Structure formats: structure tokens, C-alpha cells
Amino acid sequence: MKATRIAHSHRLNPGKYRALAEQARRLGRVRCLVWQRHGSVGGAGLSGRLVRDRWLAEGTHRGFGVLANAWKETVRDAMADIAANRAAAKVKVRRAIGRHTSDPAERRRLFTALKAELWAADAYLARQMRRHWRRGRNRTHDQIVVRADQHNTRADARGRLWLAVPGLQQRAMVKIPLRTTFAPTGTLRLILREDRVEIHYQIDAATMNTSRRPCGSATIGVDKGYTEVLTDADGEHHGTGLGTLLTTESDRRKDKGRRRARLRSIANHAAARGEKAKADRILRNNLGTVKKNRRDKAWRARVRTETFAAVHRVVDKAATVVAEDLTKTFAVRKPLGRNVNRRLAAWTKGVTAEALKSVSERRGSALVSVNAAYTSQACHRCSGLGRRNGDRLHCTWCRVVWQADVNAAINIQARAGDSDIALHTPHHRVKQILLERADRHRTRLPVQDSSYHPAAESETSDLLSYEQ
Ligand SMILES: [Zn+2]
């Protein structure tokens, strides 16, 4: 398993920065061309290498104005981006296949054709891919990919590291002063930010000297939340600082957005009156993005820290973590307008998914994805659908009020061993199964009377249910 590391540079002098930015801009055009030509059906069977050889033969590369290695690496990188874009669509198509047919042989045939990029030949698959694979385009104009053998790192007399990468001319390396004492290795991705460079590179997670703590031994279901990162089936909440981080940030952004809108309107009025200097001043001094980006980045880092710490605490206990399907995207599809909170919450759910995956792989615990349909509405004891009220779930049959997220975590844990409800079982079928179970539960139990105390019978602790 690979982990991404980021090295930061010191501030570059303007000449160096301009040279790198110009190279990144030209490579951005190369990326655009790759997306234009191979970003859809036409690129499905192609490798980066094939595209490269074809462009060399056709002379396409002559207008790029960059060194050969730079554009070749960029083609490879952009083709990998396109493949990732296509893979995301395939996840949805696999789900559609699950709904489309229940015949195992036909399913296997469709899955195989999809995997081997032979979907264009099958009418059903081609239709599904067209539906779910939205044509993308390149938006990256600030990156340079440098192959492992094209860069080197040297320390100067004071021990500062300098990373040398190719510039726009042969044998004219650009030397970047690093803030780290650890030389980046392998293929590098340089991302230009303001007047500095971020250097992203991959290292083998096995050689990492950070947390090699072993995982626990239990099987634990977890539910992702908004006020905390995770709640587990034992009734423990992890990462309880998330709620405050989310609400304060969303309030702050709303407030900031309003202030910026007011200033923008003042600037527009000034420009309309011909006071160009005033308008420019406001745009430059009050409506810039440098500070805003820096602050957003710091906030994201705090959320990541909280999230990863929470996941580590779960893995301290668990050899197997059961969670809702992580391949689902949490991105908000519709524009939510002013609803900053929902947008931020969707983003943090994505971070939780990433942390579960990465921590599990690093510490050797298994991560099991299950179908999470109705896990937050069904009572974990009788399968009946309860009424949700804030953080409480009221089961009308058991007459117990469960803590909603703990109940959901228990349901999620149980789904791992559920032979009727598979990962891609459709939503409506899950509901049907749950209602059938609830009916069976009802007929098995004696008729309720006043001597029936469900809480006393409950196999779970007091933590779980509220006082009646
Ligand atoms: Zn119940």
C-alpha cells in the first residue's frame, strides 16, 4: 500500500516561480488535449504509452514548447486521471447490473466485460456507461509531473535541501529550496501554490516509521455522523469535536460570504462611477484568495486530524471494522446554494471514508463494506422501522427509545453477517426484508402486556437506550 507524502518549499524567487508556472501552464494545455481526444469512449482501450507513441509519430508534440520527458509524463498522468474518472462511473454501472439481473452467469459476464474495457460492444453496458460516465475536462494548469530519474536533491553547506527539477530548456535545472529535511523520492508531482511549491510523492506505507500499532481483535460496526466522526456498536463516540468544527466553520463561511458580497457590491458601484482605483484597491486588498485559501486549508487539516484520530481509536479495538459502502460518493451532486453546512458535512464524510480505508490498510485490520439502507431507521432488535427524533429512534413495537447512531452502528455490524441483504441489494428490497422480519418477530413474541419490560431484556447496555 502506498501513502502520499507532501514536502513544502520555501518561498521561491519570482524568476524561478514564473519559469515553473509557465511550464505548468504549457503542460496544462497538453492535459487539455489528452482529455479532449481520449476523455470519452475513444480512450477506453488506450494506454498512456500508446497515446505518447501516436503523438510522437504524428508530430503533435512539436507545438508544446516543453521538454520531451515533461509532456510524456503529463500524458501518462492525464490518462491515469481519465481512467480514474471512468472507474468511478463503473462503480455505478456495477450497482446498476445488480439491479438489472439476478442471474449469476449473466452478472458475471457483464462484470467481466466491464472490467476488461469491452463494454462498448455490449448494448446494455454501453448504454449504462453513457449514462453514468460524464465527460470530464482538464482543470489542472498548475502541476508538473517529474519522473524519478529526472530530479535530484542536494544539501547545501547549511544543511538546507535543494530539489533540482528540469526547467523549460535542456540542462537548465530549476533549484527549489525545501522546508523538509527528508528528500522526496520517486515520481514527483509539483503543485504551484502562490509563491511556493508543494511536492507530492508516494512512499511505501510498510516502510513508514509512523504508527505501526497493531489493531485490536473485535468485529465492530461503525456509523458515520455529523456531530462526531464515528459511533461504534459498543456505544462509544469517537471524534466528538467534529460537530463544533463543522458548525463554527459553516457559520464563519456564511458570515464571510456576506461580507465579501457587500464589499464586491461597493467595488462594482465604484467601478460604475468611474472610480477605478478604489474598485481595484478593494479587489486587491479585501477580496483576494490568498488568506482565504490558507485558512480553508488549515481548517481541513484540523478535520483530518480529528477524523484520523477517531478511526485509530476504533482500530485500537477492532480487527474487522464494518462500515457503510465506501465506494459511494458523498459529493453533493446538486448545488446547495447557501447551505454551507451540508456541503462541508459531505466533504467530511469523504474524509472519514478515506481514513477508514487508509488506517485499516496501515494497521492490518479488515474493512468490510455493507449495504447501509435503513440502518438508521430500523430497530436493531425487531427490525421494525422506528421514528427518528433528533438523536433518538423510537421503536413503536419494542417501546424502547434507542440512541439513533448507536442503533445504526449495531445494524451496520449485523449486516456483515446478513445473508439476505448483500452490498448491492436494492433499497426497496431491503425494506421488504426488514418488514418481513419484523412481522416474524412480532408473531414469535408473546402479546405485549404491562409486565413486559424490554429494556430489562435487552442484551445491550444502558448506554444504548434512554430512560422511558
Ligand atoms: Zn424494535
mmCIF file with all atom_site columns, N, CA, C and O in Angstrom, residues 369-419:
data_model
loop_
_atom_site.group_PDB
_atom_site.id
_atom_site.type_symbol
_atom_site.label_atom_id
_atom_site.label_alt_id
_atom_site.label_comp_id
_atom_site.label_asym_id
_atom_site.label_entity_id
_atom_site.label_seq_id
_atom_site.pdbx_PDB_ins_code
_atom_site.Cartn_x
_atom_site.Cartn_y
_atom_site.Cartn_z
_atom_site.occupancy
_atom_site.B_iso_or_equiv
_atom_site.pdbx_formal_charge
_atom_site.auth_seq_id
_atom_site.auth_comp_id
_atom_site.auth_asym_id
_atom_site.auth_atom_id
_atom_site.pdbx_PDB_model_num
ATOM 1   N N  . SER A 1 369 ? -17.325 -3.468  3.787  1.00 0.00 ? 369 SER A N  1
ATOM 2   C CA . SER A 1 369 ? -18.370 -2.529  3.373  1.00 0.00 ? 369 SER A CA 1
ATOM 3   C C  . SER A 1 369 ? -19.702 -3.251  3.320  1.00 0.00 ? 369 SER A C  1
ATOM 4   O O  . SER A 1 369 ? -19.780 -4.342  2.772  1.00 0.00 ? 369 SER A O  1
ATOM 5   N N  . VAL A 1 370 ? -20.712 -2.641  3.882  1.00 0.00 ? 370 VAL A N  1
ATOM 6   C CA . VAL A 1 370 ? -22.036 -3.262  3.820  1.00 0.00 ? 370 VAL A CA 1
ATOM 7   C C  . VAL A 1 370 ? -23.061 -2.268  3.285  1.00 0.00 ? 370 VAL A C  1
ATOM 8   O O  . VAL A 1 370 ? -22.818 -1.064  3.223  1.00 0.00 ? 370 VAL A O  1
ATOM 9   N N  . ASN A 1 371 ? -24.203 -2.832  2.916  1.00 0.00 ? 371 ASN A N  1
ATOM 10  C CA . ASN A 1 371 ? -25.330 -2.037  2.452  1.00 0.00 ? 371 ASN A CA 1
ATOM 11  C C  . ASN A 1 371 ? -25.941 -1.319  3.660  1.00 0.00 ? 371 ASN A C  1
ATOM 12  O O  . ASN A 1 371 ? -26.353 -1.961  4.616  1.00 0.00 ? 371 ASN A O  1
ATOM 13  N N  . ALA A 1 372 ? -25.992 -0.001  3.616  1.00 0.00 ? 372 ALA A N  1
ATOM 14  C CA . ALA A 1 372 ? -26.430 0.734   4.803  1.00 0.00 ? 372 ALA A CA 1
ATOM 15  C C  . ALA A 1 372 ? -27.898 1.157   4.718  1.00 0.00 ? 372 ALA A C  1
ATOM 16  O O  . ALA A 1 372 ? -28.369 1.929   5.551  1.00 0.00 ? 372 ALA A O  1
ATOM 17  N N  . ALA A 1 373 ? -28.639 0.610   3.736  1.00 0.00 ? 373 ALA A N  1
ATOM 18  C CA . ALA A 1 373 ? -30.032 1.031   3.586  1.00 0.00 ? 373 ALA A CA 1
ATOM 19  C C  . ALA A 1 373 ? -30.832 0.739   4.852  1.00 0.00 ? 373 ALA A C  1
ATOM 20  O O  . ALA A 1 373 ? -30.772 -0.369  5.382  1.00 0.00 ? 373 ALA A O  1
ATOM 21  N N  . TYR A 1 374 ? -31.538 1.718   5.334  1.00 0.00 ? 374 TYR A N  1
ATOM 22  C CA . TYR A 1 374 ? -32.427 1.620   6.500  1.00 0.00 ? 374 TYR A CA 1
ATOM 23  C C  . TYR A 1 374 ? -31.717 1.316   7.817  1.00 0.00 ? 374 TYR A C  1
ATOM 24  O O  . TYR A 1 374 ? -32.377 1.055   8.807  1.00 0.00 ? 374 TYR A O  1
ATOM 25  N N  . THR A 1 375 ? -30.369 1.341   7.846  1.00 0.00 ? 375 THR A N  1
ATOM 26  C CA . THR A 1 375 ? -29.705 1.041   9.114  1.00 0.00 ? 375 THR A CA 1
ATOM 27  C C  . THR A 1 375 ? -29.977 2.119   10.157 1.00 0.00 ? 375 THR A C  1
ATOM 28  O O  . THR A 1 375 ? -29.881 1.870   11.339 1.00 0.00 ? 375 THR A O  1
ATOM 29  N N  . SER A 1 376 ? -30.302 3.324   9.715  1.00 0.00 ? 376 SER A N  1
ATOM 30  C CA . SER A 1 376 ? -30.560 4.367   10.709 1.00 0.00 ? 376 SER A CA 1
ATOM 31  C C  . SER A 1 376 ? -32.036 4.435   11.093 1.00 0.00 ? 376 SER A C  1
ATOM 32  O O  . SER A 1 376 ? -32.393 5.126   12.034 1.00 0.00 ? 376 SER A O  1
ATOM 33  N N  . GLN A 1 377 ? -32.908 3.707   10.367 1.00 0.00 ? 377 GLN A N  1
ATOM 34  C CA . GLN A 1 377 ? -34.330 3.760   10.705 1.00 0.00 ? 377 GLN A CA 1
ATOM 35  C C  . GLN A 1 377 ? -34.838 2.492   11.382 1.00 0.00 ? 377 GLN A C  1
ATOM 36  O O  . GLN A 1 377 ? -35.819 2.527   12.108 1.00 0.00 ? 377 GLN A O  1
ATOM 37  N N  . ALA A 1 378 ? -34.169 1.355   11.109 1.00 0.00 ? 378 ALA A N  1
ATOM 38  C CA . ALA A 1 378 ? -34.684 0.090   11.641 1.00 0.00 ? 378 ALA A CA 1
ATOM 39  C C  . ALA A 1 378 ? -34.219 -0.127  13.075 1.00 0.00 ? 378 ALA A C  1
ATOM 40  O O  . ALA A 1 378 ? -33.102 0.211   13.439 1.00 0.00 ? 378 ALA A O  1
ATOM 41  N N  . CYS A 1 379 ? -35.114 -0.687  13.885 1.00 0.00 ? 379 CYS A N  1
ATOM 42  C CA . CYS A 1 379 ? -34.764 -1.064  15.247 1.00 0.00 ? 379 CYS A CA 1
ATOM 43  C C  . CYS A 1 379 ? -33.874 -2.303  15.168 1.00 0.00 ? 379 CYS A C  1
ATOM 44  O O  . CYS A 1 379 ? -34.206 -3.265  14.485 1.00 0.00 ? 379 CYS A O  1
ATOM 45  N N  . HIS A 1 380 ? -32.725 -2.281  15.855 1.00 0.00 ? 380 HIS A N  1
ATOM 46  C CA . HIS A 1 380 ? -31.792 -3.397  15.687 1.00 0.00 ? 380 HIS A CA 1
ATOM 47  C C  . HIS A 1 380 ? -32.308 -4.678  16.319 1.00 0.00 ? 380 HIS A C  1
ATOM 48  O O  . HIS A 1 380 ? -31.834 -5.757  16.037 1.00 0.00 ? 380 HIS A O  1
ATOM 49  N N  . ARG A 1 381 ? -33.318 -4.566  17.200 1.00 0.00 ? 381 ARG A N  1
ATOM 50  C CA . ARG A 1 381 ? -33.796 -5.777  17.862 1.00 0.00 ? 381 ARG A CA 1
ATOM 51  C C  . ARG A 1 381 ? -34.934 -6.457  17.100 1.00 0.00 ? 381 ARG A C  1
ATOM 52  O O  . ARG A 1 381 ? -34.960 -7.656  16.947 1.00 0.00 ? 381 ARG A O  1
ATOM 53  N N  . CYS A 1 382 ? -35.903 -5.644  16.613 1.00 0.00 ? 382 CYS A N  1
ATOM 54  C CA . CYS A 1 382 ? -37.058 -6.289  15.994 1.00 0.00 ? 382 CYS A CA 1
ATOM 55  C C  . CYS A 1 382 ? -37.159 -6.018  14.490 1.00 0.00 ? 382 CYS A C  1
ATOM 56  O O  . CYS A 1 382 ? -38.070 -6.512  13.842 1.00 0.00 ? 382 CYS A O  1
ATOM 57  N N  . SER A 1 383 ? -36.228 -5.228  13.933 1.00 0.00 ? 383 SER A N  1
ATOM 58  C CA . SER A 1 383 ? -36.235 -4.889  12.509 1.00 0.00 ? 383 SER A CA 1
ATOM 59  C C  . SER A 1 383 ? -37.369 -3.963  12.073 1.00 0.00 ? 383 SER A C  1
ATOM 60  O O  . SER A 1 383 ? -37.464 -3.622  10.906 1.00 0.00 ? 383 SER A O  1
ATOM 61  N N  . GLY A 1 384 ? -38.265 -3.606  12.994 1.00 0.00 ? 384 GLY A N  1
ATOM 62  C CA . GLY A 1 384 ? -39.331 -2.669  12.645 1.00 0.00 ? 384 GLY A CA 1
ATOM 63  C C  . GLY A 1 384 ? -38.751 -1.290  12.373 1.00 0.00 ? 384 GLY A C  1
ATOM 64  O O  . GLY A 1 384 ? -37.686 -0.946  12.886 1.00 0.00 ? 384 GLY A O  1
ATOM 65  N N  . LEU A 1 385 ? -39.433 -0.516  11.521 1.00 0.00 ? 385 LEU A N  1
ATOM 66  C CA . LEU A 1 385 ? -38.927 0.823   11.233 1.00 0.00 ? 385 LEU A CA 1
ATOM 67  C C  . LEU A 1 385 ? -39.424 1.789   12.304 1.00 0.00 ? 385 LEU A C  1
ATOM 68  O O  . LEU A 1 385 ? -40.631 1.944   12.490 1.00 0.00 ? 385 LEU A O  1
ATOM 69  N N  . GLY A 1 386 ? -38.485 2.405   12.992 1.00 0.00 ? 386 GLY A N  1
ATOM 70  C CA . GLY A 1 386 ? -38.850 3.287   14.099 1.00 0.00 ? 386 GLY A CA 1
ATOM 71  C C  . GLY A 1 386 ? -39.015 4.719   13.653 1.00 0.00 ? 386 GLY A C  1
ATOM 72  O O  . GLY A 1 386 ? -38.843 5.043   12.475 1.00 0.00 ? 386 GLY A O  1
ATOM 73  N N  . ARG A 1 387 ? -39.374 5.577   14.609 1.00 0.00 ? 387 ARG A N  1
ATOM 74  C CA . ARG A 1 387 ? -39.497 7.008   14.316 1.00 0.00 ? 387 ARG A CA 1
ATOM 75  C C  . ARG A 1 387 ? -38.276 7.731   14.834 1.00 0.00 ? 387 ARG A C  1
ATOM 76  O O  . ARG A 1 387 ? -37.917 7.590   16.001 1.00 0.00 ? 387 ARG A O  1
ATOM 77  N N  . ARG A 1 388 ? -37.677 8.512   13.972 1.00 0.00 ? 388 ARG A N  1
ATOM 78  C CA . ARG A 1 388 ? -36.460 9.228   14.340 1.00 0.00 ? 388 ARG A CA 1
ATOM 79  C C  . ARG A 1 388 ? -36.833 10.587  14.884 1.00 0.00 ? 388 ARG A C  1
ATOM 80  O O  . ARG A 1 388 ? -37.658 11.285  14.324 1.00 0.00 ? 388 ARG A O  1
ATOM 81  N N  . ASN A 1 389 ? -36.230 10.934  16.017 1.00 0.00 ? 389 ASN A N  1
ATOM 82  C CA . ASN A 1 389 ? -36.465 12.252  16.582 1.00 0.00 ? 389 ASN A CA 1
ATOM 83  C C  . ASN A 1 389 ? -35.131 12.776  17.101 1.00 0.00 ? 389 ASN A C  1
ATOM 84  O O  . ASN A 1 389 ? -34.688 12.399  18.168 1.00 0.00 ? 389 ASN A O  1
ATOM 85  N N  . GLY A 1 390 ? -34.494 13.627  16.316 1.00 0.00 ? 390 GLY A N  1
ATOM 86  C CA . GLY A 1 390 ? -33.166 14.109  16.688 1.00 0.00 ? 390 GLY A CA 1
ATOM 87  C C  . GLY A 1 390 ? -32.200 12.948  16.767 1.00 0.00 ? 390 GLY A C  1
ATOM 88  O O  . GLY A 1 390 ? -32.071 12.182  15.820 1.00 0.00 ? 390 GLY A O  1
ATOM 89  N N  . ASP A 1 391 ? -31.553 12.787  17.932 1.00 0.00 ? 391 ASP A N  1
ATOM 90  C CA . ASP A 1 391 ? -30.609 11.679  18.038 1.00 0.00 ? 391 ASP A CA 1
ATOM 91  C C  . ASP A 1 391 ? -31.250 10.454  18.674 1.00 0.00 ? 391 ASP A C  1
ATOM 92  O O  . ASP A 1 391 ? -30.582 9.561   19.158 1.00 0.00 ? 391 ASP A O  1
ATOM 93  N N  . ARG A 1 392 ? -32.591 10.420  18.688 1.00 0.00 ? 392 ARG A N  1
ATOM 94  C CA . ARG A 1 392 ? -33.281 9.271   19.263 1.00 0.00 ? 392 ARG A CA 1
ATOM 95  C C  . ARG A 1 392 ? -34.080 8.540   18.209 1.00 0.00 ? 392 ARG A C  1
ATOM 96  O O  . ARG A 1 392 ? -34.603 9.143   17.286 1.00 0.00 ? 392 ARG A O  1
ATOM 97  N N  . LEU A 1 393 ? -34.172 7.219   18.377 1.00 0.00 ? 393 LEU A N  1
ATOM 98  C CA . LEU A 1 393 ? -35.003 6.423   17.486 1.00 0.00 ? 393 LEU A CA 1
ATOM 99  C C  . LEU A 1 393 ? -36.008 5.689   18.353 1.00 0.00 ? 393 LEU A C  1
ATOM 100 O O  . LEU A 1 393 ? -35.646 4.907   19.232 1.00 0.00 ? 393 LEU A O  1
ATOM 101 N N  . HIS A 1 394 ? -37.267 5.937   18.085 1.00 0.00 ? 394 HIS A N  1
ATOM 102 C CA . HIS A 1 394 ? -38.323 5.350   18.897 1.00 0.00 ? 394 HIS A CA 1
ATOM 103 C C  . HIS A 1 394 ? -38.907 4.156   18.163 1.00 0.00 ? 394 HIS A C  1
ATOM 104 O O  . HIS A 1 394 ? -39.488 4.302   17.096 1.00 0.00 ? 394 HIS A O  1
ATOM 105 N N  . CYS A 1 395 ? -38.747 2.949   18.733 1.00 0.00 ? 395 CYS A N  1
ATOM 106 C CA . CYS A 1 395 ? -39.341 1.772   18.116 1.00 0.00 ? 395 CYS A CA 1
ATOM 107 C C  . CYS A 1 395 ? -40.726 1.591   18.714 1.00 0.00 ? 395 CYS A C  1
ATOM 108 O O  . CYS A 1 395 ? -40.877 1.385   19.922 1.00 0.00 ? 395 CYS A O  1
ATOM 109 N N  . THR A 1 396 ? -41.734 1.664   17.849 1.00 0.00 ? 396 THR A N  1
ATOM 110 C CA . THR A 1 396 ? -43.112 1.644   18.364 1.00 0.00 ? 396 THR A CA 1
ATOM 111 C C  . THR A 1 396 ? -43.496 0.255   18.857 1.00 0.00 ? 396 THR A C  1
ATOM 112 O O  . THR A 1 396 ? -44.373 0.111   19.692 1.00 0.00 ? 396 THR A O  1
ATOM 113 N N  . TRP A 1 397 ? -42.850 -0.789  18.330 1.00 0.00 ? 397 TRP A N  1
ATOM 114 C CA . TRP A 1 397 ? -43.172 -2.136  18.794 1.00 0.00 ? 397 TRP A CA 1
ATOM 115 C C  . TRP A 1 397 ? -42.476 -2.445  20.124 1.00 0.00 ? 397 TRP A C  1
ATOM 116 O O  . TRP A 1 397 ? -43.122 -2.800  21.097 1.00 0.00 ? 397 TRP A O  1
ATOM 117 N N  . CYS A 1 398 ? -41.138 -2.284  20.171 1.00 0.00 ? 398 CYS A N  1
ATOM 118 C CA . CYS A 1 398 ? -40.411 -2.590  21.403 1.00 0.00 ? 398 CYS A CA 1
ATOM 119 C C  . CYS A 1 398 ? -40.695 -1.563  22.491 1.00 0.00 ? 398 CYS A C  1
ATOM 120 O O  . CYS A 1 398 ? -40.416 -1.807  23.659 1.00 0.00 ? 398 CYS A O  1
ATOM 121 N N  . ARG A 1 399 ? -41.200 -0.432  22.110 1.00 0.00 ? 399 ARG A N  1
ATOM 122 C CA . ARG A 1 399 ? -41.410 0.689   23.031 1.00 0.00 ? 399 ARG A CA 1
ATOM 123 C C  . ARG A 1 399 ? -40.119 1.097   23.737 1.00 0.00 ? 399 ARG A C  1
ATOM 124 O O  . ARG A 1 399 ? -40.098 1.353   24.944 1.00 0.00 ? 399 ARG A O  1
ATOM 125 N N  . VAL A 1 400 ? -39.050 1.061   22.965 1.00 0.00 ? 400 VAL A N  1
ATOM 126 C CA . VAL A 1 400 ? -37.766 1.494   23.503 1.00 0.00 ? 400 VAL A CA 1
ATOM 127 C C  . VAL A 1 400 ? -37.280 2.661   22.656 1.00 0.00 ? 400 VAL A C  1
ATOM 128 O O  . VAL A 1 400 ? -37.526 2.712   21.459 1.00 0.00 ? 400 VAL A O  1
ATOM 129 N N  . VAL A 1 401 ? -36.647 3.604   23.330 1.00 0.00 ? 401 VAL A N  1
ATOM 130 C CA . VAL A 1 401 ? -36.009 4.677   22.576 1.00 0.00 ? 401 VAL A CA 1
ATOM 131 C C  . VAL A 1 401 ? -34.522 4.383   22.534 1.00 0.00 ? 401 VAL A C  1
ATOM 132 O O  . VAL A 1 401 ? -33.861 4.340   23.575 1.00 0.00 ? 401 VAL A O  1
ATOM 133 N N  . TRP A 1 402 ? -34.009 4.124   21.347 1.00 0.00 ? 402 TRP A N  1
ATOM 134 C CA . TRP A 1 402 ? -32.577 3.853   21.212 1.00 0.00 ? 402 TRP A CA 1
ATOM 135 C C  . TRP A 1 402 ? -31.846 5.149   20.898 1.00 0.00 ? 402 TRP A C  1
ATOM 136 O O  . TRP A 1 402 ? -32.429 6.081   20.340 1.00 0.00 ? 402 TRP A O  1
ATOM 137 N N  . GLN A 1 403 ? -30.558 5.142   21.219 1.00 0.00 ? 403 GLN A N  1
ATOM 138 C CA . GLN A 1 403 ? -29.733 6.240   20.742 1.00 0.00 ? 403 GLN A CA 1
ATOM 139 C C  . GLN A 1 403 ? -29.503 5.959   19.256 1.00 0.00 ? 403 GLN A C  1
ATOM 140 O O  . GLN A 1 403 ? -28.967 4.901   18.902 1.00 0.00 ? 403 GLN A O  1
ATOM 141 N N  . ALA A 1 404 ? -29.933 6.866   18.402 1.00 0.00 ? 404 ALA A N  1
ATOM 142 C CA . ALA A 1 404 ? -30.053 6.569   16.973 1.00 0.00 ? 404 ALA A CA 1
ATOM 143 C C  . ALA A 1 404 ? -28.744 6.098   16.337 1.00 0.00 ? 404 ALA A C  1
ATOM 144 O O  . ALA A 1 404 ? -28.733 5.129   15.579 1.00 0.00 ? 404 ALA A O  1
ATOM 145 N N  . ASP A 1 405 ? -27.632 6.778   16.651 1.00 0.00 ? 405 ASP A N  1
ATOM 146 C CA . ASP A 1 405 ? -26.393 6.406   15.952 1.00 0.00 ? 405 ASP A CA 1
ATOM 147 C C  . ASP A 1 405 ? -25.808 5.094   16.473 1.00 0.00 ? 405 ASP A C  1
ATOM 148 O O  . ASP A 1 405 ? -25.207 4.336   15.712 1.00 0.00 ? 405 ASP A O  1
ATOM 149 N N  . VAL A 1 406 ? -26.021 4.793   17.758 1.00 0.00 ? 406 VAL A N  1
ATOM 150 C CA . VAL A 1 406 ? -25.548 3.505   18.279 1.00 0.00 ? 406 VAL A CA 1
ATOM 151 C C  . VAL A 1 406 ? -26.367 2.378   17.659 1.00 0.00 ? 406 VAL A C  1
ATOM 152 O O  . VAL A 1 406 ? -25.831 1.353   17.232 1.00 0.00 ? 406 VAL A O  1
ATOM 153 N N  . ASN A 1 407 ? -27.690 2.601   17.583 1.00 0.00 ? 407 ASN A N  1
ATOM 154 C CA . ASN A 1 407 ? -28.571 1.626   16.940 1.00 0.00 ? 407 ASN A CA 1
ATOM 155 C C  . ASN A 1 407 ? -28.122 1.376   15.494 1.00 0.00 ? 407 ASN A C  1
ATOM 156 O O  . ASN A 1 407 ? -28.039 0.233   15.043 1.00 0.00 ? 407 ASN A O  1
ATOM 157 N N  . ALA A 1 408 ? -27.780 2.449   14.787 1.00 0.00 ? 408 ALA A N  1
ATOM 158 C CA . ALA A 1 408 ? -27.337 2.312   13.392 1.00 0.00 ? 408 ALA A CA 1
ATOM 159 C C  . ALA A 1 408 ? -26.037 1.514   13.316 1.00 0.00 ? 408 ALA A C  1
ATOM 160 O O  . ALA A 1 408 ? -25.886 0.642   12.459 1.00 0.00 ? 408 ALA A O  1
ATOM 161 N N  . ALA A 1 409 ? -25.109 1.782   14.233 1.00 0.00 ? 409 ALA A N  1
ATOM 162 C CA . ALA A 1 409 ? -23.824 1.066   14.227 1.00 0.00 ? 409 ALA A CA 1
ATOM 163 C C  . ALA A 1 409 ? -24.039 -0.431  14.461 1.00 0.00 ? 409 ALA A C  1
ATOM 164 O O  . ALA A 1 409 ? -23.389 -1.265  13.832 1.00 0.00 ? 409 ALA A O  1
ATOM 165 N N  . ILE A 1 410 ? -24.986 -0.763  15.356 1.00 0.00 ? 410 ILE A N  1
ATOM 166 C CA . ILE A 1 410 ? -25.280 -2.186  15.613 1.00 0.00 ? 410 ILE A CA 1
ATOM 167 C C  . ILE A 1 410 ? -25.876 -2.831  14.361 1.00 0.00 ? 410 ILE A C  1
ATOM 168 O O  . ILE A 1 410 ? -25.504 -3.937  13.973 1.00 0.00 ? 410 ILE A O  1
ATOM 169 N N  . ASN A 1 411 ? -26.791 -2.107  13.703 1.00 0.00 ? 411 ASN A N  1
ATOM 170 C CA . ASN A 1 411 ? -27.371 -2.610  12.450 1.00 0.00 ? 411 ASN A CA 1
ATOM 171 C C  . ASN A 1 411 ? -26.297 -2.841  11.392 1.00 0.00 ? 411 ASN A C  1
ATOM 172 O O  . ASN A 1 411 ? -26.301 -3.846  10.690 1.00 0.00 ? 411 ASN A O  1
ATOM 173 N N  . ILE A 1 412 ? -25.385 -1.878  11.283 1.00 0.00 ? 412 ILE A N  1
ATOM 174 C CA . ILE A 1 412 ? -24.320 -1.985  10.278 1.00 0.00 ? 412 ILE A CA 1
ATOM 175 C C  . ILE A 1 412 ? -23.451 -3.205  10.572 1.00 0.00 ? 412 ILE A C  1
ATOM 176 O O  . ILE A 1 412 ? -23.133 -3.990  9.687  1.00 0.00 ? 412 ILE A O  1
ATOM 177 N N  . GLN A 1 413 ? -23.128 -3.392  11.853 1.00 0.00 ? 413 GLN A N  1
ATOM 178 C CA . GLN A 1 413 ? -22.320 -4.554  12.247 1.00 0.00 ? 413 GLN A CA 1
ATOM 179 C C  . GLN A 1 413 ? -23.029 -5.859  11.856 1.00 0.00 ? 413 GLN A C  1
ATOM 180 O O  . GLN A 1 413 ? -22.416 -6.786  11.355 1.00 0.00 ? 413 GLN A O  1
ATOM 181 N N  . ALA A 1 414 ? -24.361 -5.903  12.075 1.00 0.00 ? 414 ALA A N  1
ATOM 182 C CA . ALA A 1 414 ? -25.118 -7.123  11.788 1.00 0.00 ? 414 ALA A CA 1
ATOM 183 C C  . ALA A 1 414 ? -25.197 -7.401  10.282 1.00 0.00 ? 414 ALA A C  1
ATOM 184 O O  . ALA A 1 414 ? -25.279 -8.549  9.857  1.00 0.00 ? 414 ALA A O  1
ATOM 185 N N  . ARG A 1 415 ? -25.153 -6.335  9.480  1.00 0.00 ? 415 ARG A N  1
ATOM 186 C CA . ARG A 1 415 ? -25.230 -6.520  8.021  1.00 0.00 ? 415 ARG A CA 1
ATOM 187 C C  . ARG A 1 415 ? -24.064 -7.344  7.481  1.00 0.00 ? 415 ARG A C  1
ATOM 188 O O  . ARG A 1 415 ? -24.178 -7.993  6.442  1.00 0.00 ? 415 ARG A O  1
ATOM 189 N N  . ALA A 1 416 ? -22.933 -7.321  8.184  1.00 0.00 ? 416 ALA A N  1
ATOM 190 C CA . ALA A 1 416 ? -21.768 -8.070  7.709  1.00 0.00 ? 416 ALA A CA 1
ATOM 191 C C  . ALA A 1 416 ? -22.071 -9.568  7.637  1.00 0.00 ? 416 ALA A C  1
ATOM 192 O O  . ALA A 1 416 ? -21.559 -10.270 6.778  1.00 0.00 ? 416 ALA A O  1
ATOM 193 N N  . GLY A 1 417 ? -22.925 -10.054 8.538  1.00 0.00 ? 417 GLY A N  1
ATOM 194 C CA . GLY A 1 417 ? -23.239 -11.479 8.523  1.00 0.00 ? 417 GLY A CA 1
ATOM 195 C C  . GLY A 1 417 ? -24.636 -11.754 8.013  1.00 0.00 ? 417 GLY A C  1
ATOM 196 O O  . GLY A 1 417 ? -25.201 -12.809 8.248  1.00 0.00 ? 417 GLY A O  1
ATOM 197 N N  . ASP A 1 418 ? -25.207 -10.791 7.316  1.00 0.00 ? 418 ASP A N  1
ATOM 198 C CA . ASP A 1 418 ? -26.591 -10.924 6.849  1.00 0.00 ? 418 ASP A CA 1
ATOM 199 C C  . ASP A 1 418 ? -26.600 -11.568 5.472  1.00 0.00 ? 418 ASP A C  1
ATOM 200 O O  . ASP A 1 418 ? -26.117 -10.987 4.507  1.00 0.00 ? 418 ASP A O  1
ATOM 201 N N  . SER A 1 419 ? -27.171 -12.786 5.381  1.00 0.00 ? 419 SER A N  1
ATOM 202 C CA . SER A 1 419 ? -27.103 -13.484 4.093  1.00 0.00 ? 419 SER A CA 1
ATOM 203 C C  . SER A 1 419 ? -28.178 -13.002 3.122  1.00 0.00 ? 419 SER A C  1
ATOM 204 O O  . SER A 1 419 ? -28.107 -13.270 1.931  1.00 0.00 ? 419 SER A O  1
#
